[in-house]
Short mmCIF file of C-alpha atoms and ligand atoms in Angstrom, two decimals:
data_model
loop_
_atom_site.label_atom_id
_atom_site.label_comp_id
_atom_site.label_asym_id
_atom_site.label_seq_id
_atom_site.Cartn_x
_atom_site.Cartn_y
_atom_site.Cartn_z
CA UNK A 86 -11.88 -10.44 26.77
CA UNK A 87 -10.73 -13.09 24.41
CA UNK A 88 -10.45 -11.89 20.74
CA UNK A 89 -10.65 -14.30 18.51
CA UNK A 90 -9.48 -13.04 14.22
CA UNK A 91 -11.22 -15.58 11.48
CA UNK A 92 -10.82 -14.88 8.55
CA UNK A 93 -13.33 -15.95 5.09
CA UNK A 94 -12.36 -16.12 1.66
CA UNK A 95 -13.93 -16.01 -1.35
CA UNK A 96 -13.15 -17.19 -4.36
CA UNK A 97 -15.45 -16.03 -6.95
CA UNK A 98 -14.74 -16.23 -10.64
CA UNK A 99 -15.76 -11.78 -10.49
CA UNK A 100 -13.63 -11.49 -7.24
CA UNK A 101 -11.73 -12.08 -4.87
CA UNK A 102 -12.86 -11.11 -1.54
CA UNK A 103 -11.53 -11.64 1.97
CA UNK A 104 -12.52 -10.29 5.50
CA UNK A 105 -11.00 -10.29 7.92
CA UNK A 106 -13.75 -10.63 12.06
CA UNK A 107 -13.24 -10.01 15.65
CA UNK A 108 -14.76 -13.22 17.26
CA UNK A 109 -15.72 -12.37 21.53
CA UNK A 110 -18.76 -12.46 23.03
CA UNK A 111 -20.68 -9.64 21.52
CA UNK A 112 -21.69 -10.67 17.57
CA UNK A 113 -18.85 -11.00 14.83
CA UNK A 114 -17.05 -7.30 14.08
CA UNK A 115 -16.00 -7.01 10.47
CA UNK A 116 -12.53 -5.50 10.81
CA UNK A 117 -10.59 -5.88 7.56
CA UNK A 118 -12.04 -5.97 4.03
CA UNK A 119 -10.37 -6.88 0.62
CA UNK A 120 -11.66 -7.49 -2.70
CA UNK A 121 -9.03 -8.45 -6.27
CA UNK A 122 -10.66 -8.80 -9.30
CA UNK A 123 -10.41 -12.30 -10.53
CA UNK A 124 -8.37 -13.22 -13.31
CA UNK A 125 -7.69 -16.88 -12.58
CA UNK A 126 -10.90 -19.13 -11.75
CA UNK A 127 -13.35 -19.81 -13.72
CA UNK A 128 -17.64 -20.90 -13.18
CA UNK A 129 -15.23 -22.00 -9.27
CA UNK A 130 -12.48 -23.16 -11.03
CA UNK A 131 -8.94 -22.46 -10.92
CA UNK A 132 -8.21 -22.27 -14.11
CA UNK A 133 -4.86 -20.31 -13.65
CA UNK A 134 -2.45 -20.70 -10.44
CA UNK A 135 0.01 -17.84 -10.52
CA UNK A 136 -3.12 -15.05 -11.35
CA UNK A 137 -6.09 -16.94 -8.18
CA UNK A 138 -2.72 -16.97 -6.00
CA UNK A 139 -2.29 -12.74 -6.99
CA UNK A 140 -5.92 -12.13 -6.02
CA UNK A 141 -5.72 -13.48 -2.73
CA UNK A 142 -2.91 -12.85 -2.10
CA UNK A 143 -3.93 -8.80 -3.05
CA UNK A 144 -6.61 -9.03 -1.19
CA UNK A 145 -5.96 -10.00 1.62
CA UNK A 146 -3.36 -7.92 1.30
CA UNK A 147 -6.35 -4.93 1.07
CA UNK A 148 -8.20 -6.44 4.58
CA UNK A 149 -4.87 -6.39 6.76
CA UNK A 150 -3.75 -3.01 5.90
CA UNK A 151 -7.76 -2.41 6.34
CA UNK A 152 -7.22 -4.40 9.51
CA UNK A 153 -3.48 -3.29 10.96
CA UNK A 154 -4.20 -7.60 12.13
CA UNK A 155 -2.20 -10.57 9.93
CA UNK A 156 -3.69 -13.15 9.17
CA UNK A 157 -2.06 -17.19 8.54
CA UNK A 158 -5.15 -19.59 7.73
CA UNK A 159 -8.90 -19.25 6.46
CA UNK A 160 -12.43 -20.22 5.83
CA UNK A 161 -13.14 -20.81 1.26
CA UNK A 162 -16.45 -20.61 0.36
CA UNK A 163 -16.53 -23.04 -3.17
CA UNK A 164 -18.60 -23.78 -5.79
CA UNK A 165 -18.80 -25.31 -9.43
CA UNK A 166 -20.79 -28.57 -11.09
CA UNK A 167 -17.99 -30.12 -9.75
CA UNK A 168 -19.45 -30.38 -6.72
CA UNK A 169 -22.37 -32.55 -6.18
CA UNK A 170 -25.15 -33.46 -3.03
CA UNK A 171 -27.67 -35.94 -1.59
CA UNK A 172 -29.24 -36.59 1.41
CA UNK A 173 -28.95 -38.92 3.56
CA UNK A 174 -29.25 -41.36 7.21
CA UNK A 175 -27.51 -42.43 9.31
CA UNK A 176 -28.92 -45.24 12.70
CA UNK A 177 -27.16 -46.16 15.56
CA UNK A 178 -28.51 -48.40 18.04
CA UNK A 179 -28.68 -46.91 22.25
CA UNK A 180 -29.43 -49.59 23.82
CA UNK A 181 -32.07 -52.14 24.38
CA UNK A 182 -33.98 -50.83 26.82
CA UNK A 183 -33.49 -46.94 25.98
CA UNK A 184 -30.85 -44.70 27.83
CA UNK A 185 -30.21 -40.86 27.56
CA UNK A 186 -28.90 -39.85 24.46
CA UNK A 187 -25.19 -39.16 24.47
CA UNK A 188 -22.23 -36.32 22.76
CA UNK A 189 -21.43 -39.79 21.57
CA UNK A 190 -23.89 -41.54 20.67
CA UNK A 191 -24.74 -37.38 18.03
CA UNK A 192 -21.18 -38.36 16.93
CA UNK A 193 -21.58 -41.98 16.44
CA UNK A 194 -24.71 -41.29 13.99
CA UNK A 195 -22.87 -38.53 12.09
CA UNK A 196 -19.68 -40.93 10.39
CA UNK A 197 -22.84 -43.65 10.51
CA UNK A 198 -24.22 -40.53 8.21
CA UNK A 199 -21.56 -40.30 6.41
CA UNK A 200 -20.76 -43.78 5.11
CA UNK A 201 -21.99 -42.46 1.43
CA UNK A 202 -20.13 -44.36 -1.66
CA UNK A 203 -19.00 -41.77 -3.22
CA UNK A 204 -18.08 -41.28 -6.72
CA UNK A 205 -13.74 -41.58 -7.98
CA UNK A 206 -12.34 -38.70 -6.75
CA UNK A 207 -14.77 -36.91 -5.36
CA UNK A 208 -14.44 -35.83 -0.67
CA UNK A 209 -16.94 -34.89 1.71
CA UNK A 210 -16.83 -31.19 1.87
CA UNK A 211 -19.82 -31.09 3.51
CA UNK A 212 -22.25 -34.00 6.37
CA UNK A 213 -25.00 -30.87 7.39
CA UNK A 214 -27.37 -32.19 10.47
CA UNK A 215 -31.49 -31.48 8.86
CA UNK A 216 -32.38 -33.40 11.46
CA UNK A 217 -32.46 -36.20 14.21
CA UNK A 218 -35.95 -38.63 14.71
CA UNK A 219 -35.45 -40.93 18.16
CA UNK A 220 -37.76 -43.60 18.06
CA UNK A 221 -39.37 -42.42 14.14
CA UNK A 222 -40.40 -39.06 16.19
CA UNK A 223 -38.64 -36.37 14.17
CA UNK A 224 -37.66 -32.84 14.24
CA UNK A 225 -35.76 -33.12 16.78
CA UNK A 226 -32.66 -30.49 16.38
CA UNK A 227 -30.51 -31.39 19.64
CA UNK A 228 -31.67 -35.13 20.55
CA UNK A 229 -28.46 -34.61 24.27
CA UNK A 230 -29.94 -36.02 26.74
CA UNK A 231 -32.70 -37.14 25.66
CA UNK A 232 -34.14 -40.68 26.01
CA UNK A 233 -34.21 -43.62 23.54
CA UNK A 234 -34.04 -46.68 22.01
CA UNK A 235 -32.63 -46.27 18.49
CA UNK A 236 -31.03 -42.82 17.33
CA UNK A 237 -31.42 -41.75 13.43
CA UNK A 238 -29.83 -38.20 12.22
CA UNK A 239 -30.36 -36.45 8.97
CA UNK A 240 -27.85 -34.96 6.63
CA UNK A 241 -26.94 -33.46 3.66
CA UNK A 242 -23.39 -34.21 2.46
CA UNK A 243 -21.61 -32.07 -0.35
CA UNK A 244 -18.97 -33.13 -1.79
CA UNK A 245 -16.44 -31.73 -4.82
CA UNK A 246 -13.75 -32.22 -7.31
CA UNK A 247 -10.34 -33.41 -5.07
CA UNK A 248 -8.69 -32.15 -8.02
CA UNK A 249 -10.37 -28.76 -7.55
CA UNK A 250 -9.82 -28.45 -3.96
CA UNK A 251 -6.35 -29.24 -4.16
CA UNK A 252 -5.66 -26.75 -6.34
CA UNK A 253 -7.82 -23.89 -4.39
CA UNK A 254 -5.40 -25.23 -1.59
CA UNK A 255 -2.06 -24.37 -4.24
CA UNK A 256 -3.30 -20.95 -4.87
CA UNK A 257 -4.21 -20.10 -0.95
CA UNK A 258 -0.84 -21.74 0.00
CA UNK A 259 0.84 -19.46 -2.41
CA UNK A 260 0.29 -16.34 -1.40
CA UNK A 261 0.54 -17.73 2.52
CA UNK A 262 -2.19 -18.61 3.93
CA UNK A 263 -3.10 -22.05 5.04
CA UNK A 264 -7.55 -23.16 4.24
CA UNK A 265 -8.70 -24.29 7.27
CA UNK A 266 -12.77 -25.84 5.45
CA UNK A 267 -14.14 -25.09 2.67
CA UNK A 268 -17.77 -24.35 2.79
CA UNK A 269 -20.47 -24.25 -0.07
CA UNK A 270 -21.56 -20.89 -1.38
CA UNK A 271 -24.75 -21.32 -1.40
CA UNK A 272 -24.36 -22.42 2.52
CA UNK A 273 -22.32 -19.36 3.53
CA UNK A 274 -25.44 -16.96 1.79
CA UNK A 275 -27.17 -18.90 3.30
CA UNK A 276 -26.14 -17.55 6.59
CA UNK A 277 -25.89 -13.75 5.48
CA UNK A 278 -28.39 -13.36 3.44
CA UNK A 279 -31.53 -15.81 4.70
CA UNK A 280 -34.17 -15.58 8.19
CA UNK A 281 -34.59 -17.64 10.49
CA UNK A 282 -38.20 -17.59 10.25
CA UNK A 283 -37.79 -18.02 5.78
CA UNK A 284 -36.02 -21.27 7.00
CA UNK A 285 -38.35 -22.29 8.43
CA UNK A 286 -41.15 -21.57 6.39
CA UNK A 287 -39.19 -22.87 3.67
CA UNK A 288 -37.41 -21.07 0.38
CA UNK A 289 -35.06 -20.62 -1.98
CA UNK A 290 -32.18 -19.05 -2.04
CA UNK A 291 -29.74 -18.03 -5.43
CA UNK A 292 -26.40 -16.61 -5.17
CA UNK A 293 -26.76 -15.69 -8.78
CA UNK A 294 -22.84 -14.20 -9.32
CA UNK A 295 -20.92 -13.61 -12.07
CA UNK A 296 -20.11 -17.24 -13.12
CA UNK A 297 -21.90 -19.23 -10.84
CA UNK A 298 -25.77 -19.67 -9.22
CA UNK A 299 -25.84 -20.95 -6.42
CA UNK A 300 -29.46 -22.58 -5.28
CA UNK A 301 -30.04 -24.24 -1.61
CA UNK A 302 -33.52 -25.03 -0.93
CA UNK A 303 -34.63 -24.94 3.30
CA UNK A 304 -38.24 -26.42 4.84
CA UNK A 305 -38.91 -26.80 8.01
CA UNK A 306 -35.90 -25.43 9.17
CA UNK A 307 -33.35 -27.74 7.04
CA UNK A 308 -31.15 -27.74 4.22
CA UNK A 309 -33.09 -30.29 1.60
CA UNK A 310 -31.74 -29.43 -2.04
CA UNK A 311 -28.77 -28.18 -3.20
CA UNK A 312 -27.37 -26.74 -7.14
CA UNK A 313 -25.17 -25.05 -7.92
CA UNK A 314 -26.12 -24.16 -12.14
CA UNK A 315 -23.09 -22.74 -13.71
CA UNK A 316 -24.23 -19.69 -15.36
CA UNK A 317 -24.91 -16.07 -14.61
CA UNK A 318 -23.57 -12.84 -14.75
CA UNK A 319 -20.90 -13.36 -17.04
CA UNK A 320 -22.99 -14.67 -18.68
CA UNK A 321 -25.65 -11.85 -19.29
CA UNK A 322 -21.87 -9.95 -20.16
CA UNK A 323 -20.67 -11.81 -23.16
CA UNK A 324 -24.35 -11.69 -25.16
CA UNK A 325 -23.74 -7.79 -24.43
CA UNK A 326 -20.37 -7.43 -26.07
CA UNK A 327 -21.73 -10.16 -29.22
CA UNK A 328 -25.21 -8.48 -29.71
CA UNK A 329 -23.51 -4.91 -29.74
CA UNK A 330 -20.19 -5.60 -30.87
CA UNK A 331 -18.28 -3.99 -27.89
CA UNK A 332 -14.94 -5.49 -25.67
CA UNK A 333 -16.10 -7.34 -22.88
CA UNK A 334 -15.25 -4.45 -20.15
CA UNK A 335 -17.69 -1.92 -22.18
CA UNK A 336 -20.60 -5.02 -22.29
CA UNK A 337 -19.56 -5.04 -18.06
CA UNK A 338 -20.38 -0.85 -18.11
CA UNK A 339 -23.30 -1.07 -20.16
CA UNK A 340 -25.28 -3.81 -18.16
CA UNK A 341 -23.98 -2.59 -14.52
CA UNK A 342 -25.26 1.49 -15.91
CA UNK A 343 -28.46 0.80 -18.67
CA UNK A 344 -28.71 -3.22 -18.34
CA UNK A 345 -32.71 -3.50 -17.40
CA UNK A 346 -34.92 -6.65 -16.69
CA UNK A 347 -37.86 -6.95 -18.52
CA UNK A 348 -40.32 -8.48 -20.69
CA UNK A 349 -42.16 -5.02 -21.57
CA UNK A 350 -38.22 -4.16 -23.40
CA UNK A 351 -39.83 -3.02 -26.25
CA UNK A 352 -41.91 -0.06 -24.06
CA UNK A 353 -37.67 1.61 -23.15
CA UNK A 354 -37.52 4.24 -24.48
CA UNK A 355 -33.90 6.48 -24.99
CA UNK A 356 -30.18 5.39 -25.92
CA UNK A 357 -27.11 4.96 -24.70
CA UNK A 358 -24.53 5.94 -25.31
CA UNK A 359 -21.03 3.08 -26.34
CA UNK A 360 -17.97 2.48 -26.92
CA UNK A 361 -17.32 0.39 -30.55
CA UNK A 362 -15.27 -2.37 -30.66
CA UNK A 363 -11.82 -1.06 -31.85
CA UNK A 364 -12.03 1.62 -29.62
CA UNK A 365 -12.42 4.35 -32.37
CA UNK A 366 -15.86 5.34 -32.15
CA UNK A 367 -18.72 6.82 -30.54
CA UNK A 368 -22.01 5.26 -31.40
CA UNK A 369 -25.39 5.17 -29.72
CA UNK A 370 -27.85 2.11 -29.01
CA UNK A 371 -31.91 2.28 -28.24
CA UNK A 372 -32.65 1.20 -24.36
CA UNK A 373 -34.36 -1.54 -25.95
CA UNK A 374 -32.28 -3.37 -27.57
CA UNK A 375 -29.57 -3.38 -24.40
CA UNK A 376 -32.72 -4.85 -22.06
CA UNK A 377 -34.38 -7.19 -24.92
CA UNK A 378 -30.82 -9.33 -25.16
CA UNK A 379 -30.59 -8.42 -20.78
CA UNK A 380 -33.78 -10.17 -20.86
CA UNK A 381 -33.48 -13.25 -22.91
CA UNK A 382 -30.13 -14.58 -21.07
CA UNK A 383 -31.96 -13.63 -17.02
CA UNK A 384 -35.30 -15.50 -18.80
CA UNK A 385 -33.09 -18.34 -19.93
CA UNK A 386 -31.35 -18.89 -16.58
CA UNK A 387 -34.14 -18.74 -14.15
CA UNK A 388 -36.40 -20.75 -16.45
CA UNK A 389 -33.16 -24.00 -16.13
CA UNK A 390 -33.54 -22.77 -11.73
CA UNK A 391 -37.40 -23.24 -12.34
CA UNK A 392 -37.17 -27.32 -14.38
CA UNK A 393 -34.88 -27.47 -11.40
CA UNK A 394 -37.41 -26.96 -9.07
CA UNK A 395 -40.32 -29.23 -10.84
CA UNK A 396 -38.12 -31.76 -11.37
CA UNK A 397 -36.78 -32.15 -7.80
CA UNK A 398 -40.75 -31.87 -6.49
CA UNK A 399 -39.18 -28.78 -4.46
CA UNK A 400 -41.43 -26.67 -7.23
CA UNK A 401 -44.05 -24.82 -5.11
CA UNK A 402 -42.50 -25.67 -2.16
CA UNK A 403 -41.90 -22.38 -0.93
CA UNK A 404 -44.39 -20.61 1.44
CA UNK A 405 -41.32 -17.75 1.70
CA UNK A 406 -40.67 -17.35 -1.70
CA UNK A 407 -37.41 -17.16 -3.51
CA UNK A 408 -34.46 -14.74 -2.10
CA UNK A 409 -31.62 -13.65 -4.63
CA UNK A 410 -28.78 -12.79 -3.85
CA UNK A 411 -24.25 -12.58 -5.46
CA UNK A 412 -23.30 -9.54 -7.73
CA UNK A 413 -26.03 -9.83 -10.36
CA UNK A 414 -28.91 -9.00 -8.10
CA UNK A 415 -28.18 -5.70 -7.99
CA UNK A 416 -29.37 -5.91 -12.02
CA UNK A 417 -32.19 -3.65 -12.37
CA UNK A 418 -35.91 -5.60 -12.87
CA UNK A 419 -34.15 -8.79 -11.93
CA UNK A 420 -36.37 -9.26 -8.18
CA UNK A 421 -39.44 -8.70 -10.66
CA UNK A 422 -38.63 -10.25 -13.33
CA UNK A 423 -37.60 -14.06 -10.75
CA UNK A 424 -41.45 -13.51 -9.68
CA UNK A 425 -43.17 -13.95 -12.71
CA UNK A 426 -40.79 -16.03 -13.48
CA UNK A 427 -41.54 -17.60 -9.98
CA UNK A 428 -44.74 -17.68 -9.77
CA UNK A 429 -43.64 -16.61 -5.93
CA UNK A 430 -42.82 -13.06 -4.25
CA UNK A 431 -38.91 -12.13 -4.56
CA UNK A 432 -36.12 -10.00 -2.59
CA UNK A 433 -33.50 -9.34 -2.78
CA UNK A 434 -31.22 -10.39 -0.24
CA UNK A 435 -28.28 -8.71 1.34
CA UNK A 436 -26.23 -9.14 3.65
CA UNK A 437 -27.58 -8.96 7.13
CA UNK A 438 -26.01 -9.97 10.82
CA UNK A 439 -21.63 -10.76 10.79
CA UNK A 440 -20.49 -7.71 12.44
CA UNK A 441 -21.38 -5.64 8.69
CA UNK A 442 -20.86 -1.67 9.10
CA UNK A 443 -21.41 0.93 6.46
CA UNK A 444 -22.21 0.43 2.98
CA UNK A 445 -20.24 -1.59 1.25
CA UNK A 446 -21.01 -4.70 2.98
CA UNK A 447 -24.44 -4.86 2.97
CA UNK A 448 -24.31 -5.16 -1.31
CA UNK A 449 -26.00 -8.76 -2.06
CA UNK A 450 -22.64 -9.96 -3.53
CA UNK A 451 -20.75 -9.41 0.25
CA UNK A 452 -23.45 -12.73 1.42
CA UNK A 453 -20.85 -14.98 0.46
CA UNK A 454 -18.18 -13.74 2.40
CA UNK A 455 -19.91 -11.86 5.09
CA UNK A 456 -22.18 -15.22 4.85
CA UNK A 457 -19.41 -17.33 6.05
CA UNK A 458 -17.51 -15.18 8.69
CA UNK A 459 -21.49 -15.37 10.16
CA UNK A 460 -21.64 -19.14 9.57
CA UNK A 461 -17.25 -19.88 11.35
CA UNK A 462 -18.93 -17.93 14.52
CA UNK A 463 -22.01 -20.02 14.28
CA UNK A 464 -20.94 -23.52 14.03
CA UNK A 465 -17.52 -23.64 16.48
CA UNK A 466 -18.21 -26.21 17.97
CA UNK A 467 -18.66 -28.41 14.88
CA UNK A 468 -15.63 -27.26 13.22
CA UNK A 469 -13.54 -28.26 16.58
CA UNK A 470 -15.05 -32.02 16.38
CA UNK A 471 -12.80 -32.65 13.19
CA UNK A 472 -12.40 -36.01 14.83
CA UNK A 473 -15.44 -36.85 13.04
CA UNK A 474 -14.09 -37.51 10.07
CA UNK A 475 -11.94 -40.03 10.66
CA UNK A 476 -13.56 -43.18 9.07
CA UNK A 477 -11.38 -45.70 10.56
CA UNK A 478 -14.43 -45.75 13.93
CA UNK A 479 -17.29 -49.05 13.14
CA UNK A 480 -17.53 -48.33 17.15
CA UNK A 481 -21.52 -48.01 16.46
CA UNK A 482 -22.18 -52.06 14.92
CA UNK A 483 -20.43 -53.04 17.52
CA UNK A 484 -23.79 -51.91 19.82
CA UNK A 485 -25.22 -53.59 17.19
CA UNK A 486 -24.23 -57.01 17.44
CA UNK A 487 -24.47 -56.75 20.93
N1 LIG B 76 -24.58 -3.19 -10.70
C1 LIG B 76 -24.82 -4.29 -11.13
N2 LIG B 76 -25.64 -4.64 -12.54
C2 LIG B 76 -25.63 -6.11 -12.92
N3 LIG B 76 -24.75 -6.52 -12.53
C3 LIG B 76 -24.50 -6.45 -11.30
C4 LIG B 76 -24.21 -5.06 -10.97
N4 LIG B 76 -22.94 -5.23 -10.05
C5 LIG B 76 -22.40 -6.70 -10.51
N5 LIG B 76 -23.08 -6.96 -11.28
C6 LIG B 76 -22.62 -8.70 -11.81
O1 LIG B 76 -22.24 -9.42 -10.65
C7 LIG B 76 -20.98 -10.33 -10.68
C8 LIG B 76 -20.72 -10.27 -9.92
O2 LIG B 76 -21.58 -10.75 -8.66
P1 LIG B 76 -21.39 -11.73 -7.70
O3 LIG B 76 -19.71 -10.67 -6.78
O4 LIG B 76 -22.15 -11.69 -6.83
O5 LIG B 76 -19.97 -12.61 -8.42
P2 LIG B 76 -18.22 -14.54 -8.29
O6 LIG B 76 -18.38 -14.20 -7.10
O7 LIG B 76 -17.43 -13.05 -8.20
O8 LIG B 76 -18.63 -14.59 -9.11
P3 LIG B 76 -19.20 -16.79 -8.48
O9 LIG B 76 -20.25 -16.48 -7.42
O10 LIG B 76 -20.78 -16.71 -9.65
O11 LIG B 76 -18.00 -18.21 -8.69
C9 LIG B 76 -20.68 -9.64 -12.23
O12 LIG B 76 -20.87 -11.13 -13.23
C10 LIG B 76 -21.36 -8.51 -12.12
O13 LIG B 76 -21.06 -8.09 -13.88
MG1 LIG B 77 -19.49 -15.40 -5.51
#
């Protein structure tokens, strides 16, 4: 059997994660994994080249040691407020009389759909197919072989700052790796944490990490919207550090050990022992106080997202509810609180499929990196069509004008 090795890199604000997977005829199998603390990335953007390169090198070394494989290139998960997205439509004429649609027609439709006015210093990361429409008949996934006069393709276009992407490439290169492709965080996570039925019904996925909360909305199986919110677990930790006058490390420990999200924080009994900022003494703090600080911030993040969903008209457009993933989905009580604020069912999304074995990689913080492995396998054919990115070809115009 012809086995191939693929590698996925998730450059998170909390940690850098690398997964190495073997791809054969069956499902991909994750054979190596490495994680290291990230101190050079803030909200998806590299703020320190050396620290980021070092973190990638560490994670790579761990993943290579575990798998016994050497890697040379990676696909990379990206996020941050430099990312913008828009839905667009491309139209091509097949022929006046109608004939069978070929792969080349689909390629022309995609090219036409990718023609948008880019903001300065932005480049296209994805043009994700949403649906094809043949002679006004929509909902088509694969039009090749069907007959028609006019073919339209709706795509979800994601763009990112060229400067940010260039800096990521630089860090990856410093770790002796090459970037194959960038993949939006929420898109990657959706491959690990969502079920097909949920996407068909209509669902919202929130990947709440350390620096960003990445949102993706699916309806009728198609991506309808993506957005990046620059607030997540890091804010909660900082609030605890300020509120309780402890170090960030101690605040992180308190959050993970004692943190509960609940509107009824007043009812919580008991105390936590905490180390004060000077490190000289221990204090006792009521659990209700810890929970109040955490709940206040979580509520604020969810209210912001709720407002955005209402603004977009996506509110109520999610029969399958909300799926919460990313490291902050580990917070106790967060699913219940989310369901109170979003007024819908909420479940915690953990990586499913993608050759994940053991307990560790099925934690919600690995949805991004494991989802990217699945994305790479499922879109292998797409990435082979890289020549699409050649913008010079306007042959489809000729067909229309003929
Ligand atoms: N048990 C836990 N309870 C509460 N929070 C947790 C727990 N485990 C992890 N977290 C939080 O999850 C966050 C890290 O999650 P994740 O690894 O998904 O983020 P990231 O990918 O590094 O960051 P981002 O995607 O935002 O750039 C941290 O803020 C961490 O405090
Ligand atoms: Mg992440």
